[in-house]
Structure formats: structure tokens, C-alpha cells
Amino acid sequence: MPDDRPSADEVRAYYAAQPAPLVAATGIVLDTRGRVLVLTTSYKADLELPGGTVEDTETPEQGLARELKEELDLLTPVGRLLAVDSRPPGTLGRALIVHVHLVGPLTPREASAISFPDGEITEARWLPPEEAYEALPARIAPRLRAGLAALHAGSFAHLVDGVPQPGSPAGLDPARRAALGHAGALDAASHRANRPKALTAASVLFTDAEGRILLVRPAYGSTRRWHLPGGGIDSDLGESPRAAARREVREELGLDLAPGRLLAVNWSHKPGRPARIRFLYDGGTLDTPTLARIRLDPVELLAWRAVPRTELRDFVKAALRRQIEASLTARTTNTGPLELQTGRPVMP
């Protein structure tokens, strides 16, 4: 009840007795639909995200795990760090450092098992991100927004009082980023940190004597969809696309074959996420003895098979099917390399 809430003086006295700065840990708890868990508490008028103050013997991860158990009876592991927000001393008299971690996504069963054992939480709601931004108080909503931006970008956000800082790898508004760059306000490292990132991969198109396409079924991620042999380029180690294609085929199939010519380069993008660039190489036609030498890496692949072109839609996503078909055309007509966008040729 409101009358049971501690007075402002009692709250300030409590926090004044704590070491400086205060450290807190917040969880962005997601469900499988991408909704955010938002809490109503018995001691504050504003909505909250799960979490709380870290005790002096805990790491932020341990503190958040404890809060999730005490507040929500939730034992889900604390995920990766998405953001850090530093707040100068305010009404509580202490500077505050908040670590923002991903929790989940929770399965429907985990979400339905949430309860409020210690009575501090009175209601939990799942809100789409845009609704959560509007519902949460001004001090918390920016952490959620920046944390989700870091999640989607595979990066990290650095905030001060909720404001993404120059050089923050995630969360910085593109217009602000451009203004800082044009003003020469960023050092070289900060400029690199906040520039958009792209994920790069290399794949190889093999066919058999009947013209069927060699596909592989992954042992991780979505195992229902099949792929071309290949994988990510270790660009941080200086690996080139062609070298990555050869390495991936050797690791996945046990075949050490030099890739042929480049057939196509595909660019794809989803809002808020890094662009994806795929280099597609011609692997040529594999004869029966070579196919018999395939030895799958069980850590990466479950199976391989040669699939007729007419059956591709039953095995691969539409975007990859378009890339394969365009690459087959480039191979047959001895044209290319093609410039593709989500598998469709880009016409100059």
C-alpha cells in the first residue's frame, strides 16, 4: 500500500550508507515473440525492468540472477552484457552504474511459471518494445532502447545518464553519428566503433554429374533448413573470402578443393541489424569418387545431399534459393560475377 512506502528521507539515508558508486544490474527479459517483461512494484509508482542493486560480495551477473530468483522465481541464466549506463549523483546522493544484460528469450513454459514470491512485484506484463519505451520512466527507457539496439547489432552500448556516448558501438542515433563525424569530434577508434558493421560469409556451389546442387544440413541453429557449404569469413584474422570458402569446405566436408571463379556477391539487410554479405564461388562438378570421399564434421553438419534445382524450394529459404539460381545462371552463361540484393540481380 502507498502508506507503507519508505519516506524520501529513509530512502536517501539507506543509499547514503552504501559504498559509492552504487552498482545495479538490469535484465532485458524477452519472450520468443520479442516482447519485453515490464514490472509493477509495490514500492514505486513507475514501471520497472527486472533487477536491482548489486550487493558488495556479488558481480552484476550474480546480483541480477539473485534478483530474478527473489522477485520472479526465475532461474534462467543471465545472458550477455548489452549496455552500461553511468548516472551522476541525483536525489539518492550516489553515482550509479547500471549493467544491462539480456535474459532469455524465455520459452512459453518459463514465462508462464513466473511468480512473485517476495511480494515486491505485483504485476508482470509483456509489451512490444515500442510500447515498453513509452510505458517506462525516462531514466529507464533509454537503457532498454540502447540495449535492444546492441542486441540486434551484436554489439554494446555505452551510456551516460541514458545518453549514448560518442564512439558507443550501439545505440547512437545515425544523425548524431553523422554530425559527430562531420564535425571531426571522433578519434579514429571511436569512429570505427560506431560505424555500421556487416557480417561476411563465403559459400561454394557444387553440383554432381546430373546437375544437382550439393546442400548441407547444419547441426546447430535451425536444422530444418539446408545450406550451401561455407560459412563466416574470419575477417578479423585477415582471412579473404576465397580462403574462407576453401577452409569451410575442408572443415565441413573433408575435401580440400580450391574454389573456382566468383559467381555472385549477395547483400541483404534487416532493419536494426548488421548487413550480410555472401560471396558465392563455383565449386564445379564433383564426380562419384569425390562425393564418396565426403566426411562430415559432426559438430557442424548432420547430413548432405544432392538436390535437383526444381526441388530447392523444399530445402532452402527463398532468398538463398534465388542466390543459387542466379549463380547457376552465371555459371551456365559464363557471366558475372553478379551483384545480388537478397538474391535478386541488381540492374545498373
CSV table of N, CA and C in Angstrom, one decimal, residues 50-213:
chain,number,residue,atom,x,y,z
A,50,PRO,N,13.2,-5.8,-14.6
A,50,PRO,CA,13.7,-6.7,-13.6
A,50,PRO,C,15.2,-6.3,-13.2
A,51,GLY,N,15.5,-6.5,-11.9
A,51,GLY,CA,16.8,-6.3,-11.4
A,51,GLY,C,16.8,-5.5,-10.2
A,52,GLY,N,18.0,-5.0,-9.8
A,52,GLY,CA,18.2,-4.2,-8.6
A,52,GLY,C,19.6,-4.0,-8.2
A,53,THR,N,19.8,-3.5,-7.0
A,53,THR,CA,21.2,-3.1,-6.6
A,53,THR,C,22.0,-4.4,-6.3
A,54,VAL,N,23.3,-4.3,-6.7
A,54,VAL,CA,24.2,-5.4,-6.5
A,54,VAL,C,24.8,-5.3,-5.1
A,55,GLU,N,24.9,-6.4,-4.4
A,55,GLU,CA,25.4,-6.4,-3.1
A,55,GLU,C,26.9,-6.5,-3.2
A,56,ASP,N,27.6,-6.1,-2.0
A,56,ASP,CA,29.0,-5.9,-2.1
A,56,ASP,C,29.9,-7.2,-2.4
A,57,THR,N,29.3,-8.3,-2.2
A,57,THR,CA,30.0,-9.6,-2.5
A,57,THR,C,29.7,-10.2,-3.8
A,58,GLU,N,28.9,-9.5,-4.6
A,58,GLU,CA,28.4,-10.0,-5.9
A,58,GLU,C,29.0,-9.4,-7.1
A,59,THR,N,29.0,-10.1,-8.2
A,59,THR,CA,29.2,-9.5,-9.5
A,59,THR,C,27.8,-9.0,-10.0
A,60,PRO,N,27.8,-8.1,-11.0
A,60,PRO,CA,26.5,-7.7,-11.6
A,60,PRO,C,25.7,-8.9,-12.0
A,61,GLU,N,26.3,-9.9,-12.7
A,61,GLU,CA,25.6,-11.1,-13.1
A,61,GLU,C,25.0,-11.9,-12.0
A,62,GLN,N,25.8,-12.0,-10.9
A,62,GLN,CA,25.2,-12.7,-9.7
A,62,GLN,C,24.1,-11.9,-9.1
A,63,GLY,N,24.3,-10.6,-9.0
A,63,GLY,CA,23.2,-9.8,-8.4
A,63,GLY,C,21.9,-9.9,-9.2
A,64,LEU,N,22.0,-9.9,-10.5
A,64,LEU,CA,20.8,-10.0,-11.3
A,64,LEU,C,20.2,-11.3,-11.2
A,65,ALA,N,21.0,-12.4,-11.2
A,65,ALA,CA,20.4,-13.7,-11.0
A,65,ALA,C,19.7,-13.8,-9.7
A,66,ARG,N,20.2,-13.3,-8.6
A,66,ARG,CA,19.6,-13.3,-7.3
A,66,ARG,C,18.2,-12.5,-7.4
A,67,GLU,N,18.2,-11.4,-8.0
A,67,GLU,CA,17.0,-10.6,-8.1
A,67,GLU,C,16.0,-11.3,-8.9
A,68,LEU,N,16.3,-12.0,-10.0
A,68,LEU,CA,15.4,-12.7,-10.8
A,68,LEU,C,14.7,-13.8,-10.0
A,69,LYS,N,15.6,-14.5,-9.2
A,69,LYS,CA,15.0,-15.6,-8.3
A,69,LYS,C,14.1,-15.0,-7.2
A,70,GLU,N,14.5,-13.9,-6.5
A,70,GLU,CA,13.8,-13.4,-5.4
A,70,GLU,C,12.5,-12.7,-5.9
A,71,GLU,N,12.6,-12.0,-7.0
A,71,GLU,CA,11.4,-11.2,-7.5
A,71,GLU,C,10.4,-12.0,-8.3
A,72,LEU,N,11.0,-12.9,-9.2
A,72,LEU,CA,10.1,-13.6,-10.2
A,72,LEU,C,10.2,-15.1,-10.1
A,73,ASP,N,11.0,-15.7,-9.1
A,73,ASP,CA,11.2,-17.1,-9.1
A,73,ASP,C,11.7,-17.7,-10.4
A,74,LEU,N,12.6,-16.9,-11.0
A,74,LEU,CA,13.1,-17.2,-12.3
A,74,LEU,C,14.6,-17.6,-12.2
A,75,LEU,N,14.9,-18.8,-12.7
A,75,LEU,CA,16.2,-19.4,-12.6
A,75,LEU,C,17.0,-19.4,-14.0
A,76,THR,N,16.4,-18.6,-15.0
A,76,THR,CA,17.1,-18.6,-16.3
A,76,THR,C,18.4,-17.9,-16.2
A,77,PRO,N,19.5,-18.4,-16.8
A,77,PRO,CA,20.8,-17.8,-16.8
A,77,PRO,C,20.8,-16.4,-17.3
A,78,VAL,N,21.7,-15.6,-16.7
A,78,VAL,CA,21.8,-14.2,-17.1
A,78,VAL,C,22.7,-14.2,-18.4
A,79,GLY,N,22.2,-13.6,-19.4
A,79,GLY,CA,22.9,-13.6,-20.7
A,79,GLY,C,24.0,-12.5,-20.8
A,80,ARG,N,24.3,-12.2,-22.1
A,80,ARG,CA,25.5,-11.3,-22.3
A,80,ARG,C,25.2,-9.8,-22.0
A,81,LEU,N,26.2,-9.1,-21.7
A,81,LEU,CA,26.1,-7.7,-21.3
A,81,LEU,C,25.8,-6.9,-22.6
A,82,LEU,N,24.7,-6.1,-22.5
A,82,LEU,CA,24.3,-5.3,-23.7
A,82,LEU,C,24.7,-3.8,-23.6
A,83,ALA,N,24.6,-3.3,-22.3
A,83,ALA,CA,24.9,-1.9,-22.2
A,83,ALA,C,25.3,-1.6,-20.7
A,84,VAL,N,26.0,-0.5,-20.6
A,84,VAL,CA,26.4,0.1,-19.3
A,84,VAL,C,25.9,1.5,-19.3
A,85,ASP,N,25.2,1.9,-18.2
A,85,ASP,CA,24.7,3.3,-18.1
A,85,ASP,C,25.3,3.9,-16.8
A,86,SER,N,26.0,5.0,-16.9
A,86,SER,CA,26.5,5.7,-15.7
A,86,SER,C,25.7,6.9,-15.4
A,87,ARG,N,25.2,7.0,-14.2
A,87,ARG,CA,24.4,8.2,-13.8
A,87,ARG,C,25.1,9.0,-12.8
A,88,PRO,N,25.2,10.3,-12.9
A,88,PRO,CA,25.8,11.1,-11.9
A,88,PRO,C,24.9,11.2,-10.6
A,89,PRO,N,25.4,11.6,-9.5
A,89,PRO,CA,24.6,11.7,-8.3
A,89,PRO,C,23.4,12.5,-8.5
A,90,GLY,N,22.3,11.9,-8.0
A,90,GLY,CA,21.0,12.7,-8.1
A,90,GLY,C,20.4,12.7,-6.7
A,91,THR,N,19.1,12.5,-6.6
A,91,THR,CA,18.4,12.6,-5.4
A,91,THR,C,18.8,11.5,-4.4
A,92,LEU,N,19.4,10.4,-4.8
A,92,LEU,CA,19.9,9.4,-3.9
A,92,LEU,C,21.3,9.7,-3.3
A,93,GLY,N,22.0,10.7,-3.9
A,93,GLY,CA,23.2,11.1,-3.3
A,93,GLY,C,24.4,10.3,-3.8
A,94,ARG,N,24.2,9.3,-4.7
A,94,ARG,CA,25.3,8.5,-5.1
A,94,ARG,C,25.3,8.4,-6.6
A,95,ALA,N,26.5,8.3,-7.2
A,95,ALA,CA,26.6,7.9,-8.6
A,95,ALA,C,26.1,6.5,-8.8
A,96,LEU,N,25.6,6.2,-9.9
A,96,LEU,CA,25.1,4.8,-10.2
A,96,LEU,C,25.6,4.3,-11.5
A,97,ILE,N,26.0,3.0,-11.4
A,97,ILE,CA,26.5,2.3,-12.6
A,97,ILE,C,25.5,1.2,-12.8
A,98,VAL,N,24.8,1.1,-14.0
A,98,VAL,CA,23.9,0.1,-14.3
A,98,VAL,C,24.4,-0.8,-15.4
A,99,HIS,N,24.5,-2.1,-15.1
A,99,HIS,CA,24.8,-3.1,-16.1
A,99,HIS,C,23.5,-3.7,-16.7
A,100,VAL,N,23.3,-3.7,-18.0
A,100,VAL,CA,22.1,-4.2,-18.6
A,100,VAL,C,22.4,-5.5,-19.4
A,101,HIS,N,21.8,-6.5,-19.0
A,101,HIS,CA,22.0,-7.9,-19.5
A,101,HIS,C,20.8,-8.4,-20.2
A,102,LEU,N,21.0,-9.2,-21.2
A,102,LEU,CA,20.0,-10.0,-21.9
A,102,LEU,C,19.6,-11.2,-21.0
A,103,VAL,N,18.3,-11.4,-20.9
A,103,VAL,CA,17.8,-12.7,-20.2
A,103,VAL,C,16.8,-13.3,-21.1
A,104,GLY,N,17.0,-14.5,-21.5
A,104,GLY,CA,16.1,-15.2,-22.4
A,104,GLY,C,16.6,-15.3,-23.8
A,105,PRO,N,15.7,-15.4,-24.8
A,105,PRO,CA,14.2,-15.4,-24.7
A,105,PRO,C,13.7,-16.6,-23.9
A,106,LEU,N,12.7,-16.3,-23.0
A,106,LEU,CA,12.0,-17.3,-22.2
A,106,LEU,C,11.1,-18.1,-23.1
A,107,THR,N,11.0,-19.4,-22.9
A,107,THR,CA,10.1,-20.2,-23.6
A,107,THR,C,8.7,-19.9,-23.0
A,108,PRO,N,7.6,-20.3,-23.7
A,108,PRO,CA,6.3,-20.1,-23.1
A,108,PRO,C,6.1,-20.7,-21.7
A,109,ARG,N,6.7,-21.9,-21.5
A,109,ARG,CA,6.6,-22.6,-20.2
A,109,ARG,C,7.3,-21.8,-19.2
A,110,GLU,N,8.5,-21.3,-19.5
A,110,GLU,CA,9.3,-20.5,-18.5
A,110,GLU,C,8.5,-19.2,-18.2
A,111,ALA,N,7.9,-18.5,-19.2
A,111,ALA,CA,7.2,-17.3,-19.0
A,111,ALA,C,6.0,-17.5,-18.1
A,112,SER,N,5.3,-18.6,-18.3
A,112,SER,CA,4.0,-18.9,-17.6
A,112,SER,C,4.3,-19.3,-16.1
A,113,ALA,N,5.6,-19.7,-15.8
A,113,ALA,CA,5.9,-20.1,-14.4
A,113,ALA,C,6.4,-18.9,-13.6
A,114,ILE,N,6.4,-17.7,-14.1
A,114,ILE,CA,6.8,-16.5,-13.3
A,114,ILE,C,5.8,-16.3,-12.2
A,115,SER,N,6.4,-16.1,-11.0
A,115,SER,CA,5.5,-15.7,-9.8
A,115,SER,C,6.2,-14.6,-9.0
A,116,PHE,N,5.6,-14.2,-7.9
A,116,PHE,CA,6.1,-13.1,-7.2
A,116,PHE,C,6.3,-13.5,-5.7
A,117,PRO,N,7.3,-14.3,-5.4
A,117,PRO,CA,7.4,-14.9,-4.1
A,117,PRO,C,7.7,-13.9,-2.9
A,118,ASP,N,8.4,-12.8,-3.2
A,118,ASP,CA,8.8,-11.9,-2.1
A,118,ASP,C,7.8,-10.8,-2.0
A,119,GLY,N,6.8,-10.7,-2.9
A,119,GLY,CA,5.8,-9.6,-2.8
A,119,GLY,C,6.2,-8.3,-3.2
A,120,GLU,N,7.5,-8.1,-3.7
A,120,GLU,CA,7.9,-6.8,-4.2
A,120,GLU,C,7.2,-6.5,-5.5
A,121,ILE,N,7.0,-7.5,-6.3
A,121,ILE,CA,6.4,-7.3,-7.6
A,121,ILE,C,4.9,-7.7,-7.5
A,122,THR,N,4.1,-6.8,-8.1
A,122,THR,CA,2.6,-7.0,-8.0
A,122,THR,C,2.0,-7.4,-9.4
A,123,GLU,N,2.8,-7.1,-10.5
A,123,GLU,CA,2.3,-7.4,-11.8
A,123,GLU,C,3.4,-7.5,-12.8
A,124,ALA,N,3.3,-8.4,-13.7
A,124,ALA,CA,4.3,-8.5,-14.8
A,124,ALA,C,3.6,-8.5,-16.1
A,125,ARG,N,4.0,-7.7,-17.1
A,125,ARG,CA,3.4,-7.6,-18.4
A,125,ARG,C,4.4,-7.7,-19.5
A,126,TRP,N,4.0,-8.4,-20.6
A,126,TRP,CA,4.9,-8.5,-21.8
A,126,TRP,C,4.4,-7.4,-22.8
A,127,LEU,N,5.3,-6.5,-23.1
A,127,LEU,CA,5.0,-5.4,-24.0
A,127,LEU,C,5.9,-5.5,-25.2
A,128,PRO,N,5.4,-5.2,-26.4
A,128,PRO,CA,6.3,-5.0,-27.6
A,128,PRO,C,7.3,-3.8,-27.2
A,129,PRO,N,8.5,-3.9,-27.8
A,129,PRO,CA,9.5,-2.9,-27.4
A,129,PRO,C,9.0,-1.4,-27.5
A,130,GLU,N,8.3,-1.1,-28.6
A,130,GLU,CA,7.8,0.3,-28.8
A,130,GLU,C,6.9,0.7,-27.6
A,131,GLU,N,6.0,-0.2,-27.2
A,131,GLU,CA,5.1,0.1,-26.1
A,131,GLU,C,5.9,0.2,-24.8
A,132,ALA,N,6.9,-0.6,-24.6
A,132,ALA,CA,7.7,-0.6,-23.4
A,132,ALA,C,8.4,0.7,-23.3
A,133,TYR,N,9.0,1.2,-24.4
A,133,TYR,CA,9.7,2.5,-24.4
A,133,TYR,C,8.7,3.6,-23.9
A,134,GLU,N,7.5,3.6,-24.3
A,134,GLU,CA,6.5,4.6,-23.9
A,134,GLU,C,6.1,4.5,-22.4
A,135,ALA,N,6.0,3.2,-22.0
A,135,ALA,CA,5.5,2.9,-20.6
A,135,ALA,C,6.5,3.2,-19.5
A,136,LEU,N,7.8,2.9,-19.8
A,136,LEU,CA,8.8,3.0,-18.8
A,136,LEU,C,9.2,4.5,-18.5
A,137,PRO,N,9.7,4.8,-17.3
A,137,PRO,CA,10.1,6.2,-17.0
A,137,PRO,C,11.3,6.6,-17.8
A,138,ALA,N,11.5,7.9,-17.9
A,138,ALA,CA,12.5,8.5,-18.7
A,138,ALA,C,13.9,8.0,-18.4
A,139,ARG,N,14.2,7.6,-17.1
A,139,ARG,CA,15.5,7.2,-16.8
A,139,ARG,C,15.8,5.7,-17.2
A,140,ILE,N,14.8,4.9,-17.5
A,140,ILE,CA,14.9,3.5,-17.8
A,140,ILE,C,14.8,3.2,-19.3
A,141,ALA,N,13.8,3.9,-20.0
A,141,ALA,CA,13.5,3.6,-21.4
A,141,ALA,C,14.7,3.7,-22.3
A,142,PRO,N,15.6,4.7,-22.1
A,142,PRO,CA,16.8,4.8,-23.0
A,142,PRO,C,17.7,3.6,-22.8
A,143,ARG,N,17.8,3.0,-21.6
A,143,ARG,CA,18.6,1.8,-21.4
A,143,ARG,C,18.0,0.6,-22.2
A,144,LEU,N,16.7,0.5,-22.2
A,144,LEU,CA,16.1,-0.6,-23.0
A,144,LEU,C,16.3,-0.4,-24.4
A,145,ARG,N,16.1,0.8,-24.9
A,145,ARG,CA,16.3,1.1,-26.4
A,145,ARG,C,17.7,0.8,-26.8
A,146,ALA,N,18.7,1.3,-26.0
A,146,ALA,CA,20.1,1.1,-26.4
A,146,ALA,C,20.5,-0.4,-26.3
A,147,GLY,N,19.9,-1.0,-25.2
A,147,GLY,CA,20.2,-2.5,-25.1
A,147,GLY,C,19.7,-3.3,-26.2
A,148,LEU,N,18.5,-3.0,-26.6
A,148,LEU,CA,18.0,-3.8,-27.8
A,148,LEU,C,18.7,-3.5,-29.1
A,149,ALA,N,19.1,-2.2,-29.2
A,149,ALA,CA,19.9,-1.9,-30.4
A,149,ALA,C,21.2,-2.7,-30.4
A,150,ALA,N,21.9,-2.8,-29.2
A,150,ALA,CA,23.1,-3.6,-29.1
A,150,ALA,C,22.8,-5.1,-29.4
A,151,LEU,N,21.7,-5.6,-28.9
A,151,LEU,CA,21.3,-7.0,-29.1
A,151,LEU,C,21.2,-7.3,-30.6
A,152,HIS,N,20.5,-6.4,-31.3
A,152,HIS,CA,20.3,-6.7,-32.7
A,152,HIS,C,21.5,-6.5,-33.6
A,153,ALA,N,22.4,-5.5,-33.1
A,153,ALA,CA,23.6,-5.3,-33.9
A,153,ALA,C,24.8,-6.2,-33.5
A,154,GLY,N,24.5,-7.1,-32.5
A,154,GLY,CA,25.6,-7.9,-32.0
A,154,GLY,C,26.7,-7.1,-31.4
A,155,SER,N,26.4,-6.0,-30.6
A,155,SER,CA,27.4,-5.0,-30.2
A,155,SER,C,27.1,-4.7,-28.7
A,156,PHE,N,27.5,-3.4,-28.4
A,156,PHE,CA,27.4,-3.0,-27.0
A,156,PHE,C,27.2,-1.5,-27.0
A,157,ALA,N,26.4,-1.0,-25.9
A,157,ALA,CA,26.1,0.4,-25.8
A,157,ALA,C,26.7,1.0,-24.6
A,158,HIS,N,27.3,2.2,-24.7
A,158,HIS,CA,27.9,2.9,-23.6
A,158,HIS,C,27.1,4.2,-23.4
A,159,LEU,N,26.4,4.3,-22.3
A,159,LEU,CA,25.5,5.4,-22.0
A,159,LEU,C,26.0,6.2,-20.7
A,160,VAL,N,25.7,7.5,-20.7
A,160,VAL,CA,25.9,8.3,-19.5
A,160,VAL,C,24.6,9.0,-19.3
A,161,ASP,N,23.9,8.7,-18.2
A,161,ASP,CA,22.6,9.3,-17.9
A,161,ASP,C,21.6,9.0,-19.0
A,162,GLY,N,21.7,7.8,-19.6
A,162,GLY,CA,20.8,7.4,-20.6
A,162,GLY,C,21.1,7.8,-22.0
A,163,VAL,N,22.2,8.6,-22.2
A,163,VAL,CA,22.5,9.1,-23.5
A,163,VAL,C,23.7,8.3,-24.1
A,164,PRO,N,23.5,7.7,-25.3
A,164,PRO,CA,24.7,7.0,-25.9
A,164,PRO,C,25.8,8.0,-26.2
A,165,GLN,N,27.0,7.6,-25.8
A,165,GLN,CA,28.2,8.5,-25.9
A,165,GLN,C,28.9,8.4,-27.3
A,166,PRO,N,29.6,9.5,-27.7
A,166,PRO,CA,30.3,9.4,-28.9
A,166,PRO,C,31.3,8.2,-28.9
A,167,GLY,N,31.2,7.4,-30.0
A,167,GLY,CA,32.0,6.2,-30.0
A,167,GLY,C,31.4,5.0,-29.5
A,168,SER,N,30.1,5.1,-28.9
A,168,SER,CA,29.4,3.9,-28.5
A,168,SER,C,29.1,3.0,-29.7
A,169,PRO,N,29.5,1.7,-29.6
A,169,PRO,CA,29.3,0.8,-30.7
A,169,PRO,C,27.8,0.6,-31.1
A,170,ALA,N,26.9,0.9,-30.2
A,170,ALA,CA,25.5,0.7,-30.5
A,170,ALA,C,24.7,1.8,-29.7
A,171,GLY,N,23.5,2.0,-30.3
A,171,GLY,CA,22.6,3.0,-29.6
A,171,GLY,C,22.7,4.4,-30.0
A,172,LEU,N,23.8,4.8,-30.7
A,172,LEU,CA,23.9,6.2,-31.1
A,172,LEU,C,23.1,6.4,-32.4
A,173,ASP,N,22.3,7.5,-32.3
A,173,ASP,CA,21.4,7.8,-33.4
A,173,ASP,C,22.2,8.1,-34.7
A,174,PRO,N,21.8,7.6,-35.8
A,174,PRO,CA,22.6,7.8,-37.0
A,174,PRO,C,22.8,9.3,-37.4
A,175,ALA,N,21.8,10.1,-37.1
A,175,ALA,CA,22.0,11.5,-37.4
A,175,ALA,C,23.1,12.1,-36.5
A,176,ARG,N,23.0,11.7,-35.2
A,176,ARG,CA,24.1,12.2,-34.3
A,176,ARG,C,25.4,11.7,-34.7
A,177,ARG,N,25.5,10.4,-35.1
A,177,ARG,CA,26.7,9.8,-35.5
A,177,ARG,C,27.3,10.6,-36.7
A,178,ALA,N,26.5,10.9,-37.7
A,178,ALA,CA,27.0,11.7,-38.8
A,178,ALA,C,27.4,13.1,-38.4
A,179,ALA,N,26.7,13.7,-37.5
A,179,ALA,CA,27.1,15.1,-37.1
A,179,ALA,C,28.4,15.0,-36.4
A,180,LEU,N,28.7,14.1,-35.5
A,180,LEU,CA,29.9,14.0,-34.8
A,180,LEU,C,31.1,13.7,-35.8
A,181,GLY,N,30.8,12.9,-36.8
A,181,GLY,CA,31.8,12.6,-37.8
A,181,GLY,C,32.2,13.8,-38.7
A,182,HIS,N,31.2,14.5,-39.1
A,182,HIS,CA,31.4,15.7,-39.9
A,182,HIS,C,32.1,16.8,-39.2
A,183,ALA,N,31.8,16.8,-37.8
A,183,ALA,CA,32.5,17.9,-37.0
A,183,ALA,C,33.9,17.5,-36.6
A,184,GLY,N,34.3,16.3,-37.0
A,184,GLY,CA,35.6,15.9,-36.6
A,184,GLY,C,35.8,15.6,-35.1
A,185,ALA,N,34.7,15.3,-34.4
A,185,ALA,CA,34.6,15.1,-33.0
A,185,ALA,C,35.0,13.8,-32.5
A,186,LEU,N,35.3,12.8,-33.5
A,186,LEU,CA,35.6,11.5,-33.1
A,186,LEU,C,37.0,11.1,-33.4
A,187,ASP,N,37.7,10.5,-32.5
A,187,ASP,CA,39.0,9.9,-32.8
A,187,ASP,C,38.8,8.7,-33.6
A,188,ALA,N,39.9,8.2,-34.2
A,188,ALA,CA,39.9,7.1,-35.1
A,188,ALA,C,39.2,5.9,-34.5
A,189,ALA,N,39.5,5.5,-33.3
A,189,ALA,CA,39.0,4.4,-32.6
A,189,ALA,C,37.5,4.5,-32.4
A,190,SER,N,37.0,5.7,-32.0
A,190,SER,CA,35.6,5.9,-31.8
A,190,SER,C,34.8,5.9,-33.1
A,191,HIS,N,35.5,6.4,-34.1
A,191,HIS,CA,34.8,6.4,-35.5
A,191,HIS,C,34.6,4.9,-35.9
A,192,ARG,N,35.6,4.1,-35.7
A,192,ARG,CA,35.5,2.7,-36.1
A,192,ARG,C,34.4,2.0,-35.2
A,193,ALA,N,34.4,2.3,-33.9
A,193,ALA,CA,33.5,1.7,-33.0
A,193,ALA,C,32.0,1.9,-33.4
A,194,ASN,N,31.7,3.1,-33.8
A,194,ASN,CA,30.2,3.4,-34.0
A,194,ASN,C,29.8,3.3,-35.5
A,195,ARG,N,30.7,2.9,-36.4
A,195,ARG,CA,30.3,2.7,-37.8
A,195,ARG,C,29.5,1.5,-37.9
A,196,PRO,N,28.5,1.4,-38.9
A,196,PRO,CA,27.7,0.2,-39.1
A,196,PRO,C,28.6,-1.0,-39.4
A,197,LYS,N,28.3,-2.2,-39.0
A,197,LYS,CA,29.0,-3.4,-39.2
A,197,LYS,C,28.3,-4.3,-40.2
A,198,ALA,N,29.1,-5.1,-40.9
A,198,ALA,CA,28.5,-6.1,-41.8
A,198,ALA,C,29.1,-7.5,-41.5
A,199,LEU,N,28.2,-8.5,-41.6
A,199,LEU,CA,28.7,-9.9,-41.4
A,199,LEU,C,29.0,-10.5,-42.8
A,200,THR,N,30.1,-11.1,-43.0
A,200,THR,CA,30.5,-11.6,-44.3
A,200,THR,C,30.7,-13.1,-44.2
A,201,ALA,N,30.3,-13.8,-45.3
A,201,ALA,CA,30.4,-15.2,-45.4
A,201,ALA,C,30.8,-15.6,-46.9
A,202,ALA,N,31.2,-16.8,-47.0
A,202,ALA,CA,31.6,-17.4,-48.3
A,202,ALA,C,31.0,-18.7,-48.5
A,203,SER,N,30.4,-19.0,-49.6
A,203,SER,CA,29.8,-20.3,-49.9
A,203,SER,C,30.3,-20.8,-51.3
A,204,VAL,N,30.2,-22.1,-51.4
A,204,VAL,CA,30.6,-22.8,-52.7
A,204,VAL,C,29.5,-23.6,-53.3
A,205,LEU,N,29.3,-23.3,-54.6
A,205,LEU,CA,28.2,-24.0,-55.3
A,205,LEU,C,28.8,-25.2,-56.0
A,206,PHE,N,28.5,-26.4,-55.5
A,206,PHE,CA,28.9,-27.7,-56.1
A,206,PHE,C,27.7,-28.3,-56.8
A,207,THR,N,27.9,-29.0,-57.9
A,207,THR,CA,26.9,-29.9,-58.5
A,207,THR,C,27.5,-31.2,-58.8
A,208,ASP,N,26.6,-32.2,-59.0
A,208,ASP,CA,27.1,-33.5,-59.3
A,208,ASP,C,26.9,-33.7,-60.9
A,209,ALA,N,27.2,-34.9,-61.4
A,209,ALA,CA,27.1,-35.2,-62.8
A,209,ALA,C,25.7,-34.9,-63.4
A,210,GLU,N,24.7,-35.0,-62.6
A,210,GLU,CA,23.3,-34.8,-63.0
A,210,GLU,C,22.9,-33.4,-62.9
A,211,GLY,N,23.7,-32.5,-62.4
A,211,GLY,CA,23.4,-31.1,-62.3
A,211,GLY,C,22.7,-30.8,-60.9
A,212,ARG,N,22.6,-31.7,-60.0
A,212,ARG,CA,22.0,-31.5,-58.7
A,212,ARG,C,22.9,-30.7,-57.9
A,213,ILE,N,22.4,-29.9,-57.0
A,213,ILE,CA,23.1,-29.0,-56.1
A,213,ILE,C,23.4,-29.6,-54.8
